[in-house]
Amino acid sequence: MEPVFAGIAAIIILSALFGYLMHRVRQPLLPAYILAGVLVGPLILAFGRIFGISYLVHLTDLSFLTDLSHIGVAFLLFVVGLEMEIRKINRVSLPSFLVALVPTVVIALVVIPLAMLTGLSATAGAYLSLILSFSSTMVVLKLLSDRGELPTLHGRIITGTLLFQDFIAIIALAMLPGLQQFSALLMLRSLLKGLALVLSIVAISDLVFAPMMRVAARSSELLFLMSLSVCFIAASAAELAGFSIEIGAFIAGLSLASLPYKPEIVGRMLPVRNFFIILFYAALGMGLYQVPDWNLVWSFLAVVLILKPLAMMLTLDRLGFSRSTSFLTGVNLAQTSEFSLILVPIAIQANILPATYMVAITLVTLLTFVSSSYVIRYANRIYLLLRDRLFFLHRANLDKFDEFHTKKPFSAVLCGYNRTGYGILKSFKEKKKEILVVDYNPETIHRLRHESVPCIYGDLSDPEIVDRIFKFKPKVIISTVPDLDVNQLLIEQAEKSEHKVMLFVTASWIEDALRLYERGAHYVMLPNLVAGDYLAGIVHKHGKSHKHVHHLRKEHIKELKRRHRHAAE
C-alpha cells in the first residue's frame, strides 16, 4: 500500500465515521472532518504498530495532504465563481464594499500599534490585519447555500463582501513577496499585473473556451472535462503570474458564469470539490500537533469574533440597514479565511512574520470555522436572544431597502413569493383581490414593486417583521416557508392578536405538520403530498386520453416558460 493512498484512505474513512456520528446527533459535519485530521497521524501510527506494518509506523510526513487540500480550495472558488451573479449584488455593492473595507481599517488601527508594541514592524502589523480581516468564502457560502439564505438581503451583502475581500486578497498575494522593497511603483505594477490576468482569462474564455463549450455541451463528460481544463489553465496562468492557484480558479469560474449550461457544470464539479474540501479540513486538523502561543490565539480570537463583527454591524447600521440584517451579516462573517492560511506562510518566508504565528493562525482558523458552523446554523435564534441587548444598533425595524410605509389594512398576507407563492398571487390577481406579499429576496421585492404589487422586504424569523405583518390586520395569512420555527412564530403572534386570523402554513415533514396543527395552525400544506394527490388526479381523470394529456402538456410548458421569463426579468 502506497503512503499517499494510506493517508487519503485514513482521512476518508475517519471523516465518514465521525461524519456519520455527527449526523446522527444532528450536528454540522465540518468538526468531524477536522477531528479526522487531528487523529489521522496517531491512528495510522497505532495501526502500523498493532499489525506490524513497518512503513505505516514511519509514515509521519502527511504534508502531501496539505498540497491536495489547496486543490480543494481552488475547486471551491471555481464553483463559487461559477455561481456568482454579479448583477444580483449590484443593489448592495456599496454596502458590501464598505463592510469589506471599514472593518479592515478598524482592525488595522488596533492591530498595527499592538504589533509594534510587541516588536513587530508596521508592515507585519498591516499584513496581520489583512489576515484577520478576511472571512471564509468556502465556509460561509456553503453554509448559507445549505440553509437557502443566499438570496436574502444579508446573504447578498455577505456574498458581495466576500467578493470584495477576495479581490483585496488578490492584491495582497501579489504584493507580499516583494513587500520589503515596497514602493508605489511596485504596487502599481502588481495592480496592473492582476488586471491583466483577469482580462486575459476573461478574453480567452469568451473567444476560445465559450465556442468550444458549446460543442462540448453535447456530451456531459466532455463538458465536465473542458470545465476542468479551464480551471487548471487559469490556475496555472495565475501561478505563473505570481498569484495563487486559488485566485486563478476563482477568475475562471467568473469567466464561465454566464454560460447557459452552468448548472450542469456546477453539478458535475461539486463531488470533486467536496472530496478535496474534506482533505482541506483534515489538513487543518493535522496542523495542531504543535503547541501554540495561547496569548496570540486569544488575541486573534478577540479580533475575529468580537471586533470584526461589531465593525460590520455598525457599518451597516450607519448605512440604514435594520438591526437583524446588520447582526446576521456580522456574525456570519466572524471567522478567518482560507486565504489567511495562504498569506501566513508567504509572510513567514519573506521574514515579515515569525514562524510561531503559523500555528496560532491555523488554530484560530480551525476554531472559527467550527464556531461558524454552529453560529450560522443558529444565527436567527441567537438574534432573538440578543436583539433587546443590541442597543448600539439604532434601526430596529426597517431596512434602508424597505420603502413600503402604508398603514392600509390587507385582508390577506402571503409570506414567501417564489415557487408556491407565485401561483397564490396569480390566483388573487385573477379574482381581483388585494394581497400583501412578504419576501426576503431583494430581487423579488424589486420585481413586485415594478409590477405595483404591495410588498415588504422581511425575514419571517425576525419577530419585528412578524409584528409588522399583524399591524395590517389580515384575516388570512398564507406562509409558503417550510420552516418550523417561522411558522410557530406566526402561530404565537396570531394567539396574541386582538383579531382572528386564519393561518395556512407549510411544512416539509409530517412530524412538523402534526406539531403545527397541535400549536393551532388552521391548515398545513405538505408540498410533496399535495403534488402526489394532484398528479394522481390528473392520471385518473386524463390518463386514458392522449389528446387531453397533450393539451395539459402544452399548457404546462406555456406556464413554465412564463414563470421562467418572470424570474429572469
Coordinates of C-alpha atoms in Angstrom, one line a residue:
M1 CA 0.0 0.0 0.0
E2 CA 1.4 3.4 -1.0
P3 CA 1.8 6.0 1.7
V4 CA -0.3 8.6 -0.3
F5 CA -3.1 6.0 -0.6
A6 CA -2.9 5.1 3.1
G7 CA -3.1 8.7 4.2
I8 CA -6.0 9.5 1.9
A9 CA -7.8 6.3 2.8
A10 CA -7.4 7.0 6.6
I11 CA -8.8 10.6 6.1
I12 CA -11.8 9.4 4.1
I13 CA -12.7 6.5 6.5
L14 CA -12.3 8.6 9.6
S15 CA -14.3 11.5 8.1
A16 CA -17.1 9.1 7.1
L17 CA -17.2 7.6 10.6
F18 CA -17.1 10.9 12.5
G19 CA -19.5 12.4 10.0
Y20 CA -22.0 9.6 10.5
L21 CA -21.9 10.1 14.2
M22 CA -22.3 13.9 13.9
H23 CA -25.2 13.4 11.5
R24 CA -26.9 11.0 14.0
V25 CA -26.9 13.7 16.7
R26 CA -27.9 16.4 14.1
Q27 CA -24.6 18.4 14.3
P28 CA -22.6 20.1 11.5
L29 CA -20.2 17.8 9.6
L30 CA -17.3 20.3 9.5
P31 CA -16.0 19.4 13.0
A32 CA -16.0 15.7 12.0
Y33 CA -13.6 16.4 9.1
I34 CA -11.2 18.4 11.3
L35 CA -11.3 15.8 14.0
A36 CA -10.3 13.2 11.4
G37 CA -7.3 15.3 10.6
V38 CA -6.3 15.6 14.2
L39 CA -6.5 11.8 14.8
V40 CA -5.2 10.5 11.4
G41 CA -1.5 10.7 12.3
P42 CA -1.7 8.9 15.7
L43 CA -4.2 6.3 14.4
I44 CA -2.0 5.4 11.4
L45 CA 0.9 5.0 13.7
A46 CA -1.1 2.8 16.1
F47 CA -2.5 0.7 13.3
G48 CA 1.0 0.2 11.9
R49 CA 2.3 -1.0 15.3
I50 CA -0.6 -3.2 16.1
F51 CA -0.5 -5.1 12.7
G52 CA 3.3 -4.8 12.2
I53 CA 3.1 -2.7 9.1
S54 CA 6.5 -1.1 9.2
Y55 CA 6.0 1.7 6.5
L56 CA 2.9 2.9 8.4
V57 CA 5.0 3.2 11.5
H58 CA 7.4 5.5 9.7
L59 CA 4.6 7.4 7.8
T60 CA 5.0 10.7 9.7
D61 CA 5.0 13.1 6.8
L62 CA 1.5 13.7 5.6
S63 CA 2.3 17.1 4.0
F64 CA 1.1 15.9 0.7
L65 CA -2.5 16.1 2.1
T66 CA -1.9 19.9 2.6
D67 CA -0.9 20.2 -1.1
L68 CA -4.1 18.3 -2.1
S69 CA -6.2 20.5 0.1
H70 CA -5.1 23.6 -1.8
I71 CA -6.6 22.0 -4.9
G72 CA -9.8 21.6 -3.0
V73 CA -9.9 25.3 -2.2
A74 CA -9.2 26.1 -5.9
F75 CA -12.2 23.9 -6.9
L76 CA -14.4 25.6 -4.3
L77 CA -13.5 29.0 -5.6
F78 CA -14.0 27.9 -9.1
V79 CA -17.6 26.8 -8.2
V80 CA -18.1 30.0 -6.2
G81 CA -17.1 32.0 -9.3
L82 CA -19.4 29.9 -11.5
E83 CA -22.4 30.6 -9.1
M84 CA -21.5 34.3 -8.7
E85 CA -24.1 36.5 -10.4
I86 CA -22.6 40.0 -10.0
R87 CA -25.7 41.7 -11.3
K88 CA -27.6 40.4 -8.3
I89 CA -25.3 42.1 -5.8
N90 CA -25.4 45.4 -7.7
R91 CA -28.0 46.8 -5.4
V92 CA -25.8 46.1 -2.3
S93 CA -22.4 46.8 -3.9
L94 CA -21.7 49.9 -1.9
P95 CA -22.7 48.3 1.5
S96 CA -20.7 45.2 0.6
F97 CA -17.7 47.3 -0.3
L98 CA -17.9 49.2 2.9
V99 CA -18.4 46.1 5.0
A100 CA -15.2 44.7 3.4
L101 CA -13.3 48.0 3.8
V102 CA -14.3 49.6 7.1
P103 CA -13.6 46.5 9.4
T104 CA -10.2 46.1 7.7
V105 CA -9.3 49.7 8.5
V106 CA -10.6 49.4 12.1
I107 CA -8.7 46.2 12.7
A108 CA -5.5 47.8 11.2
L109 CA -5.9 50.8 13.6
V110 CA -6.0 48.4 16.5
V111 CA -3.6 45.6 15.4
I112 CA -0.7 47.7 13.9
P113 CA 0.1 49.7 17.1
L114 CA -0.2 46.5 19.2
A115 CA 2.1 44.6 16.8
M116 CA 4.7 47.4 17.0
L117 CA 4.5 47.2 20.8
T118 CA 5.4 43.5 20.7
G119 CA 8.4 44.2 18.5
L120 CA 6.9 43.6 15.0
S121 CA 7.2 46.0 12.2
A122 CA 4.3 48.2 10.9
T123 CA 4.4 46.1 7.7
A124 CA 3.9 42.9 9.8
G125 CA 1.0 44.6 11.6
A126 CA -0.6 45.6 8.3
Y127 CA -0.5 42.1 6.9
L128 CA -1.6 40.6 10.2
S129 CA -4.6 43.0 10.0
L130 CA -5.4 41.7 6.5
I131 CA -5.1 38.0 7.7
L132 CA -7.6 38.6 10.5
S133 CA -9.9 40.8 8.4
F134 CA -10.7 38.2 5.7
S135 CA -13.7 35.9 6.1
S136 CA -14.1 32.4 4.7
T137 CA -15.7 32.3 1.2
M138 CA -15.6 28.5 1.5
V139 CA -17.3 28.1 4.8
V140 CA -19.8 30.9 4.7
L141 CA -21.2 30.5 1.2
K142 CA -21.6 26.7 1.6
L143 CA -23.4 27.0 4.9
L144 CA -25.7 29.8 3.7
S145 CA -26.4 27.9 0.5
D146 CA -27.3 24.8 2.5
R147 CA -29.7 27.0 4.5
G148 CA -31.1 28.7 1.5
E149 CA -30.1 32.2 2.7
L150 CA -28.0 33.4 -0.2
P151 CA -31.0 35.2 -1.8
T152 CA -31.7 37.2 1.4
L153 CA -30.6 40.8 1.9
H154 CA -27.9 39.8 4.4
G155 CA -27.0 36.9 2.1
R156 CA -26.4 39.3 -0.8
I157 CA -24.4 41.7 1.3
I158 CA -22.3 38.8 2.6
T159 CA -21.7 37.5 -0.9
G160 CA -20.6 40.9 -2.1
T161 CA -18.4 41.4 0.9
L162 CA -16.6 38.1 0.3
L163 CA -16.2 39.1 -3.4
F164 CA -14.5 42.4 -2.4
Q165 CA -12.4 40.6 0.2
D166 CA -11.2 38.1 -2.5
F167 CA -10.1 41.0 -4.7
I168 CA -8.2 42.5 -1.8
A169 CA -6.6 39.1 -1.3
I170 CA -5.5 39.1 -4.9
I171 CA -3.7 42.4 -4.4
A172 CA -2.2 41.3 -1.1
L173 CA -0.9 38.0 -2.6
A174 CA 0.6 39.8 -5.5
M175 CA 2.4 42.4 -3.3
L176 CA 3.5 40.2 -0.4
P177 CA 6.7 38.5 -1.8
G178 CA 8.3 41.9 -2.6
L179 CA 6.8 43.9 0.3
Q180 CA 10.1 44.6 2.0
Q181 CA 11.1 46.6 -1.1
F182 CA 7.6 48.2 -1.2
S183 CA 7.1 51.2 -3.4
A184 CA 4.3 52.9 -5.2
L185 CA 5.7 51.6 -8.4
L186 CA 5.6 48.0 -7.1
M187 CA 2.0 48.5 -6.0
L188 CA 1.0 49.9 -9.4
R189 CA 2.9 47.0 -11.2
S190 CA 1.0 44.4 -9.0
L191 CA -2.3 46.0 -9.7
L192 CA -1.7 46.1 -13.5
K193 CA -0.5 42.5 -13.5
G194 CA -3.6 41.4 -11.6
L195 CA -5.8 43.4 -14.0
A196 CA -4.0 41.9 -17.0
L197 CA -4.5 38.4 -15.6
V198 CA -8.3 38.9 -15.1
L199 CA -8.8 40.5 -18.6
S200 CA -6.7 37.8 -20.3
I201 CA -8.6 34.9 -18.7
V202 CA -12.0 36.5 -19.5
A203 CA -11.0 37.3 -23.1
I204 CA -9.6 33.8 -23.7
S205 CA -12.7 32.3 -22.2
D206 CA -15.1 34.4 -24.4
L207 CA -13.1 34.0 -27.6
V208 CA -11.8 30.4 -27.2
F209 CA -13.5 28.4 -24.4
A210 CA -17.1 29.6 -24.9
P211 CA -17.3 28.3 -28.5
M212 CA -15.6 25.1 -27.5
M213 CA -18.0 24.7 -24.6
R214 CA -21.0 25.0 -27.0
V215 CA -19.7 21.9 -28.9
A216 CA -18.7 20.1 -25.7
A217 CA -22.1 20.7 -24.1
R218 CA -23.5 17.9 -26.4
S219 CA -21.6 15.4 -24.1
S220 CA -21.8 15.8 -20.4
E221 CA -18.5 14.1 -19.8
L222 CA -16.7 16.3 -22.4
L223 CA -18.3 19.4 -20.8
F224 CA -17.0 18.4 -17.4
L225 CA -13.6 17.8 -18.8
M226 CA -13.5 21.1 -20.6
S227 CA -14.6 22.9 -17.4
L228 CA -11.7 21.2 -15.5
S229 CA -9.3 22.3 -18.2
V230 CA -10.4 25.9 -18.0
C231 CA -10.0 25.8 -14.2
F232 CA -6.5 24.3 -14.4
I233 CA -5.4 26.6 -17.3
A234 CA -6.4 29.7 -15.3
A235 CA -4.9 28.4 -12.1
S236 CA -1.6 27.7 -13.9
A237 CA -1.6 31.1 -15.5
A238 CA -2.2 32.7 -12.1
E239 CA 0.7 30.8 -10.6
L240 CA 3.0 31.8 -13.4
A241 CA 2.0 35.4 -12.9
G242 CA 2.9 35.3 -9.2
F243 CA -0.6 34.7 -7.8
S244 CA -2.1 31.7 -6.1
I245 CA -3.8 28.9 -8.0
E246 CA -7.0 29.7 -5.9
I247 CA -7.2 33.1 -7.4
G248 CA -6.9 31.8 -10.9
A249 CA -9.6 29.2 -10.3
F250 CA -11.9 31.9 -9.0
I251 CA -11.4 34.1 -12.0
A252 CA -12.0 31.0 -14.3
G253 CA -15.3 30.4 -12.6
L254 CA -16.4 34.0 -13.0
S255 CA -15.5 33.9 -16.7
L256 CA -17.8 30.9 -17.3
A257 CA -20.7 32.1 -15.1
S258 CA -22.7 33.4 -18.0
L259 CA -22.8 30.1 -19.9
P260 CA -26.3 28.6 -20.2
Y261 CA -25.1 25.1 -19.1
K262 CA -23.6 26.5 -15.9
P263 CA -25.9 24.4 -13.7
E264 CA -24.6 21.1 -15.2
I265 CA -21.0 22.2 -14.8
V266 CA -21.6 23.1 -11.1
G267 CA -23.5 19.7 -10.6
R268 CA -20.6 17.8 -12.0
M269 CA -18.0 19.8 -10.1
L270 CA -19.5 19.5 -6.6
P271 CA -18.5 15.9 -5.8
V272 CA -14.9 16.6 -6.9
R273 CA -14.8 19.8 -4.8
N274 CA -16.3 18.1 -1.8
F275 CA -13.6 15.3 -1.9
F276 CA -10.8 17.8 -1.8
I277 CA -12.5 20.1 0.7
I278 CA -12.6 17.2 3.2
L279 CA -8.8 16.9 2.7
F280 CA -8.5 20.7 3.3
Y281 CA -10.4 20.4 6.7
A282 CA -8.4 17.4 7.6
A283 CA -5.1 19.2 6.8
L284 CA -6.2 22.0 9.2
G285 CA -6.7 19.4 11.9
M286 CA -3.2 18.0 11.2
G287 CA -1.7 21.4 11.9
L288 CA -2.5 21.1 15.6
Y289 CA 0.3 18.9 16.7
Q290 CA 2.5 21.8 17.8
V291 CA 1.7 23.8 20.9
P292 CA 0.6 27.4 20.0
D293 CA 1.2 30.7 21.8
W294 CA -2.1 30.9 23.6
N295 CA -1.7 34.7 24.2
L296 CA -1.6 35.1 20.4
V297 CA -4.6 32.8 20.0
W298 CA -6.8 34.6 22.5
S299 CA -5.8 38.0 21.0
F300 CA -6.6 36.9 17.4
L301 CA -9.9 35.3 18.5
A302 CA -10.9 38.6 20.2
V303 CA -10.3 40.5 16.9
V304 CA -12.1 37.9 14.7
L305 CA -15.1 37.1 17.0
I306 CA -15.7 40.5 18.6
L307 CA -14.0 43.4 16.9
K308 CA -14.7 42.4 13.3
P309 CA -18.4 41.6 13.5
L310 CA -19.0 44.7 15.6
A311 CA -17.4 46.9 13.0
M312 CA -19.5 45.2 10.3
M313 CA -22.7 45.6 12.3
L314 CA -22.1 49.3 13.0
T315 CA -21.2 50.0 9.3
L316 CA -24.5 48.6 8.1
D317 CA -26.4 50.3 10.9
R318 CA -25.0 53.7 9.9
L319 CA -25.9 52.9 6.2
G320 CA -29.6 52.5 7.3
F321 CA -30.0 48.7 7.4
S322 CA -32.1 47.0 10.1
R323 CA -30.9 45.6 13.3
S324 CA -31.4 42.0 12.1
T325 CA -29.7 42.5 8.8
S326 CA -26.7 44.2 10.5
F327 CA -26.4 41.5 13.1
L328 CA -26.8 38.5 10.8
T329 CA -24.2 39.9 8.4
G330 CA -21.7 40.5 11.2
V331 CA -22.0 37.1 13.0
N332 CA -22.0 35.1 9.7
L333 CA -18.6 36.7 8.8
A334 CA -17.0 36.1 12.1
Q335 CA -14.2 33.7 11.1
T336 CA -10.8 33.9 9.4
S337 CA -10.3 32.8 5.8
E338 CA -8.7 30.1 3.8
F339 CA -6.7 32.9 2.3
S340 CA -5.2 33.5 5.7
L341 CA -3.5 30.1 5.5
I342 CA -2.0 31.1 2.1
L343 CA -0.8 34.5 3.3
V344 CA 0.8 33.5 6.5
P345 CA 3.4 31.0 5.0
I346 CA 4.4 33.6 2.4
A347 CA 4.8 36.3 5.1
I348 CA 6.9 33.9 7.1
Q349 CA 9.1 33.1 4.1
A350 CA 9.5 36.9 3.5
N351 CA 10.6 37.3 7.1
I352 CA 7.7 39.6 7.8
L353 CA 6.0 37.4 10.5
P354 CA 7.7 35.0 13.0
A355 CA 7.2 31.3 12.3
T356 CA 5.2 30.8 15.6
Y357 CA 2.3 32.7 14.0
M358 CA 1.6 29.8 11.6
V359 CA 0.4 27.5 14.4
A360 CA -1.6 30.3 16.1
I361 CA -3.4 31.4 12.9
T362 CA -4.1 27.7 12.0
L363 CA -5.7 27.1 15.4
V364 CA -7.7 30.4 15.2
T365 CA -8.9 29.4 11.7
L366 CA -9.9 26.0 12.8
L367 CA -11.8 27.3 15.9
T368 CA -13.6 30.0 14.0
F369 CA -14.6 27.5 11.2
V370 CA -16.1 25.2 13.8
S371 CA -17.8 28.1 15.7
S372 CA -19.2 29.4 12.4
S373 CA -20.8 26.0 11.5
Y374 CA -22.9 26.5 14.6
V375 CA -23.4 30.3 14.6
I376 CA -24.6 30.4 11.0
R377 CA -26.9 27.4 11.7
Y378 CA -28.5 29.1 14.8
A379 CA -28.0 32.8 13.8
N380 CA -31.7 33.6 13.8
R381 CA -32.2 32.1 17.3
I382 CA -29.1 33.9 18.6
Y383 CA -30.5 37.2 17.3
L384 CA -33.8 36.6 19.0
L385 CA -32.0 36.1 22.3
L386 CA -29.8 39.2 21.9
R387 CA -31.9 41.7 20.0
D388 CA -33.0 43.6 23.0
R389 CA -29.4 44.0 24.1
L390 CA -28.2 45.3 20.7
F391 CA -28.7 48.9 21.9
F392 CA -25.8 50.2 19.7
L393 CA -27.8 49.3 16.6
H394 CA -30.3 52.0 16.1
R395 CA -32.6 50.9 13.3
A396 CA -34.8 48.3 15.0
N397 CA -37.4 47.6 12.3
L398 CA -36.9 48.7 8.7
D399 CA -34.1 48.2 6.2
K400 CA -33.0 51.1 4.0
F401 CA -34.1 48.7 1.3
D402 CA -37.7 48.8 2.6
E403 CA -39.7 51.7 1.2
F404 CA -43.3 50.4 1.9
H405 CA -44.8 52.6 4.6
T406 CA -48.6 52.3 4.1
K407 CA -50.8 51.7 7.1
K408 CA -53.7 50.5 4.9
P409 CA -55.1 47.1 6.2
F410 CA -54.8 44.0 4.0
S411 CA -57.3 41.1 4.3
A412 CA -54.6 38.6 3.2
V413 CA -50.8 38.3 3.6
L414 CA -48.6 36.0 1.5
C415 CA -45.3 35.1 3.2
G416 CA -42.9 33.8 0.6
Y417 CA -43.4 34.6 -3.1
N418 CA -41.2 32.3 -5.2
R419 CA -42.4 28.8 -6.2
T420 CA -45.7 28.2 -4.4
G421 CA -46.4 31.9 -3.7
Y422 CA -46.3 32.7 -7.4
G423 CA -49.5 30.7 -8.1
I424 CA -51.2 32.1 -5.0
L425 CA -50.6 35.7 -6.0
K426 CA -51.7 34.9 -9.6
S427 CA -55.0 33.5 -8.3
F428 CA -55.6 36.6 -6.1
K429 CA -54.9 38.8 -9.1
E430 CA -57.3 36.9 -11.3
K431 CA -60.0 37.3 -8.7
K432 CA -59.1 41.0 -8.2
K433 CA -58.4 40.5 -4.5
E434 CA -55.6 42.5 -2.9
I435 CA -52.9 40.7 -1.0
L436 CA -49.7 41.9 0.7
V437 CA -46.5 39.9 -0.2
V438 CA -43.7 39.5 2.3
D439 CA -40.4 38.1 1.0
Y440 CA -36.7 38.2 1.9
N441 CA -35.3 38.2 -1.6
P442 CA -34.4 41.8 -2.7
E443 CA -34.7 40.9 -6.4
T444 CA -38.2 39.6 -5.8
I445 CA -39.3 42.7 -3.9
H446 CA -37.8 44.9 -6.7
R447 CA -39.7 43.0 -9.4
L448 CA -43.0 43.0 -7.5
R449 CA -42.8 46.8 -6.9
H450 CA -42.2 47.2 -10.6
E451 CA -45.4 45.4 -11.1
S452 CA -47.2 47.6 -8.5
V453 CA -47.8 44.6 -6.2
P454 CA -48.0 45.6 -2.5
C455 CA -45.0 44.0 -0.8
I456 CA -42.4 44.4 2.0
Y457 CA -39.0 43.1 2.5
G458 CA -38.6 41.0 5.6
D459 CA -37.2 37.8 7.2
L460 CA -40.0 36.0 8.9
S461 CA -37.6 34.7 11.6
D462 CA -37.4 38.3 12.8
P463 CA -40.3 38.9 15.4
E464 CA -40.2 42.6 14.5
I465 CA -41.2 41.7 10.9
V466 CA -44.0 39.4 12.2
D467 CA -45.3 42.2 14.4
R468 CA -45.4 44.5 11.4
I469 CA -47.4 41.9 9.4
F470 CA -50.1 41.7 12.1
K471 CA -50.4 45.5 12.2
F472 CA -52.0 45.3 8.7
K473 CA -54.9 43.3 10.4
P474 CA -55.1 40.5 7.9
K475 CA -57.9 37.9 8.1
V476 CA -55.8 35.3 6.3
I477 CA -52.0 34.7 6.4
I478 CA -50.5 32.2 4.0
S479 CA -47.0 31.0 4.7
T480 CA -45.2 29.1 1.9
V481 CA -42.0 29.0 4.1
P482 CA -41.4 25.4 5.3
D483 CA -39.6 26.4 8.4
L484 CA -41.0 25.1 11.7
D485 CA -39.6 28.0 13.8
V486 CA -41.0 30.6 11.4
N487 CA -44.5 29.1 11.4
Q488 CA -44.6 28.6 15.1
L489 CA -43.7 32.3 15.5
L490 CA -46.7 33.2 13.2
I491 CA -48.9 31.0 15.3
E492 CA -47.7 32.6 18.6
Q493 CA -48.3 36.1 17.2
A494 CA -51.8 35.0 16.0
E495 CA -52.7 33.9 19.5
K496 CA -51.7 37.3 20.9
S497 CA -53.6 39.2 18.2
E498 CA -56.8 41.0 19.0
H499 CA -58.5 39.9 15.8
K500 CA -58.9 36.4 14.4
V501 CA -56.5 35.3 11.7
M502 CA -56.8 32.1 9.6
L503 CA -53.3 30.6 9.3
F504 CA -52.3 28.4 6.3
V505 CA -48.7 27.3 6.7
T506 CA -46.3 24.9 5.0
A507 CA -44.2 22.0 6.4
S508 CA -41.6 19.7 4.8
W509 CA -42.2 16.7 7.2
I510 CA -45.2 15.0 8.5
E511 CA -43.9 15.4 12.1
D512 CA -43.6 19.1 11.6
A513 CA -47.1 19.3 10.2
L514 CA -48.6 17.5 13.2
R515 CA -46.7 19.7 15.6
L516 CA -48.0 22.8 13.8
Y517 CA -51.6 21.5 14.0
E518 CA -51.1 21.0 17.7
R519 CA -49.9 24.6 18.1
G520 CA -53.0 25.9 16.4
A521 CA -52.4 26.1 12.6
H522 CA -55.7 26.0 10.6
Y523 CA -54.2 24.1 7.7
V524 CA -50.7 22.8 7.0
M525 CA -49.7 22.1 3.4
L526 CA -47.0 19.4 2.6
P527 CA -45.9 20.1 -1.0
N528 CA -44.9 16.5 -1.7
L529 CA -48.2 15.1 -0.6
V530 CA -50.2 17.8 -2.4
A531 CA -48.1 17.2 -5.6
G532 CA -48.8 13.5 -5.3
D533 CA -52.5 14.0 -4.9
Y534 CA -52.6 16.5 -7.8
L535 CA -50.7 14.1 -10.1
A536 CA -52.9 11.2 -9.2
G537 CA -55.9 13.3 -10.0
I538 CA -54.5 14.1 -13.5
V539 CA -53.7 10.4 -14.2
H540 CA -57.2 9.2 -13.1
K541 CA -59.0 12.0 -15.0
H542 CA -57.0 12.2 -18.2
G543 CA -54.6 9.3 -18.2
K544 CA -56.5 7.3 -20.9
S545 CA -56.8 10.3 -23.3
H546 CA -53.7 11.2 -25.2
K547 CA -55.4 14.3 -26.5
H548 CA -56.2 15.6 -23.1
V549 CA -52.7 14.9 -21.7
H550 CA -51.2 16.6 -24.8
H551 CA -53.3 19.7 -24.1
L552 CA -52.3 19.7 -20.4
R553 CA -48.6 19.3 -21.5
K554 CA -48.8 22.3 -23.8
E555 CA -50.5 24.5 -21.2
H556 CA -47.9 23.4 -18.6
I557 CA -45.0 24.2 -20.8
K558 CA -46.5 27.6 -21.6
E559 CA -46.9 28.3 -17.8
L560 CA -43.4 27.1 -17.1
K561 CA -41.9 29.4 -19.7
R562 CA -44.0 32.4 -18.4
R563 CA -42.7 31.7 -14.9
H564 CA -39.1 31.3 -16.2
R565 CA -39.3 34.7 -18.0
H566 CA -40.8 36.3 -15.0
A567 CA -38.0 35.0 -12.7
A568 CA -35.3 36.1 -15.2
E569 CA -36.6 39.7 -15.5

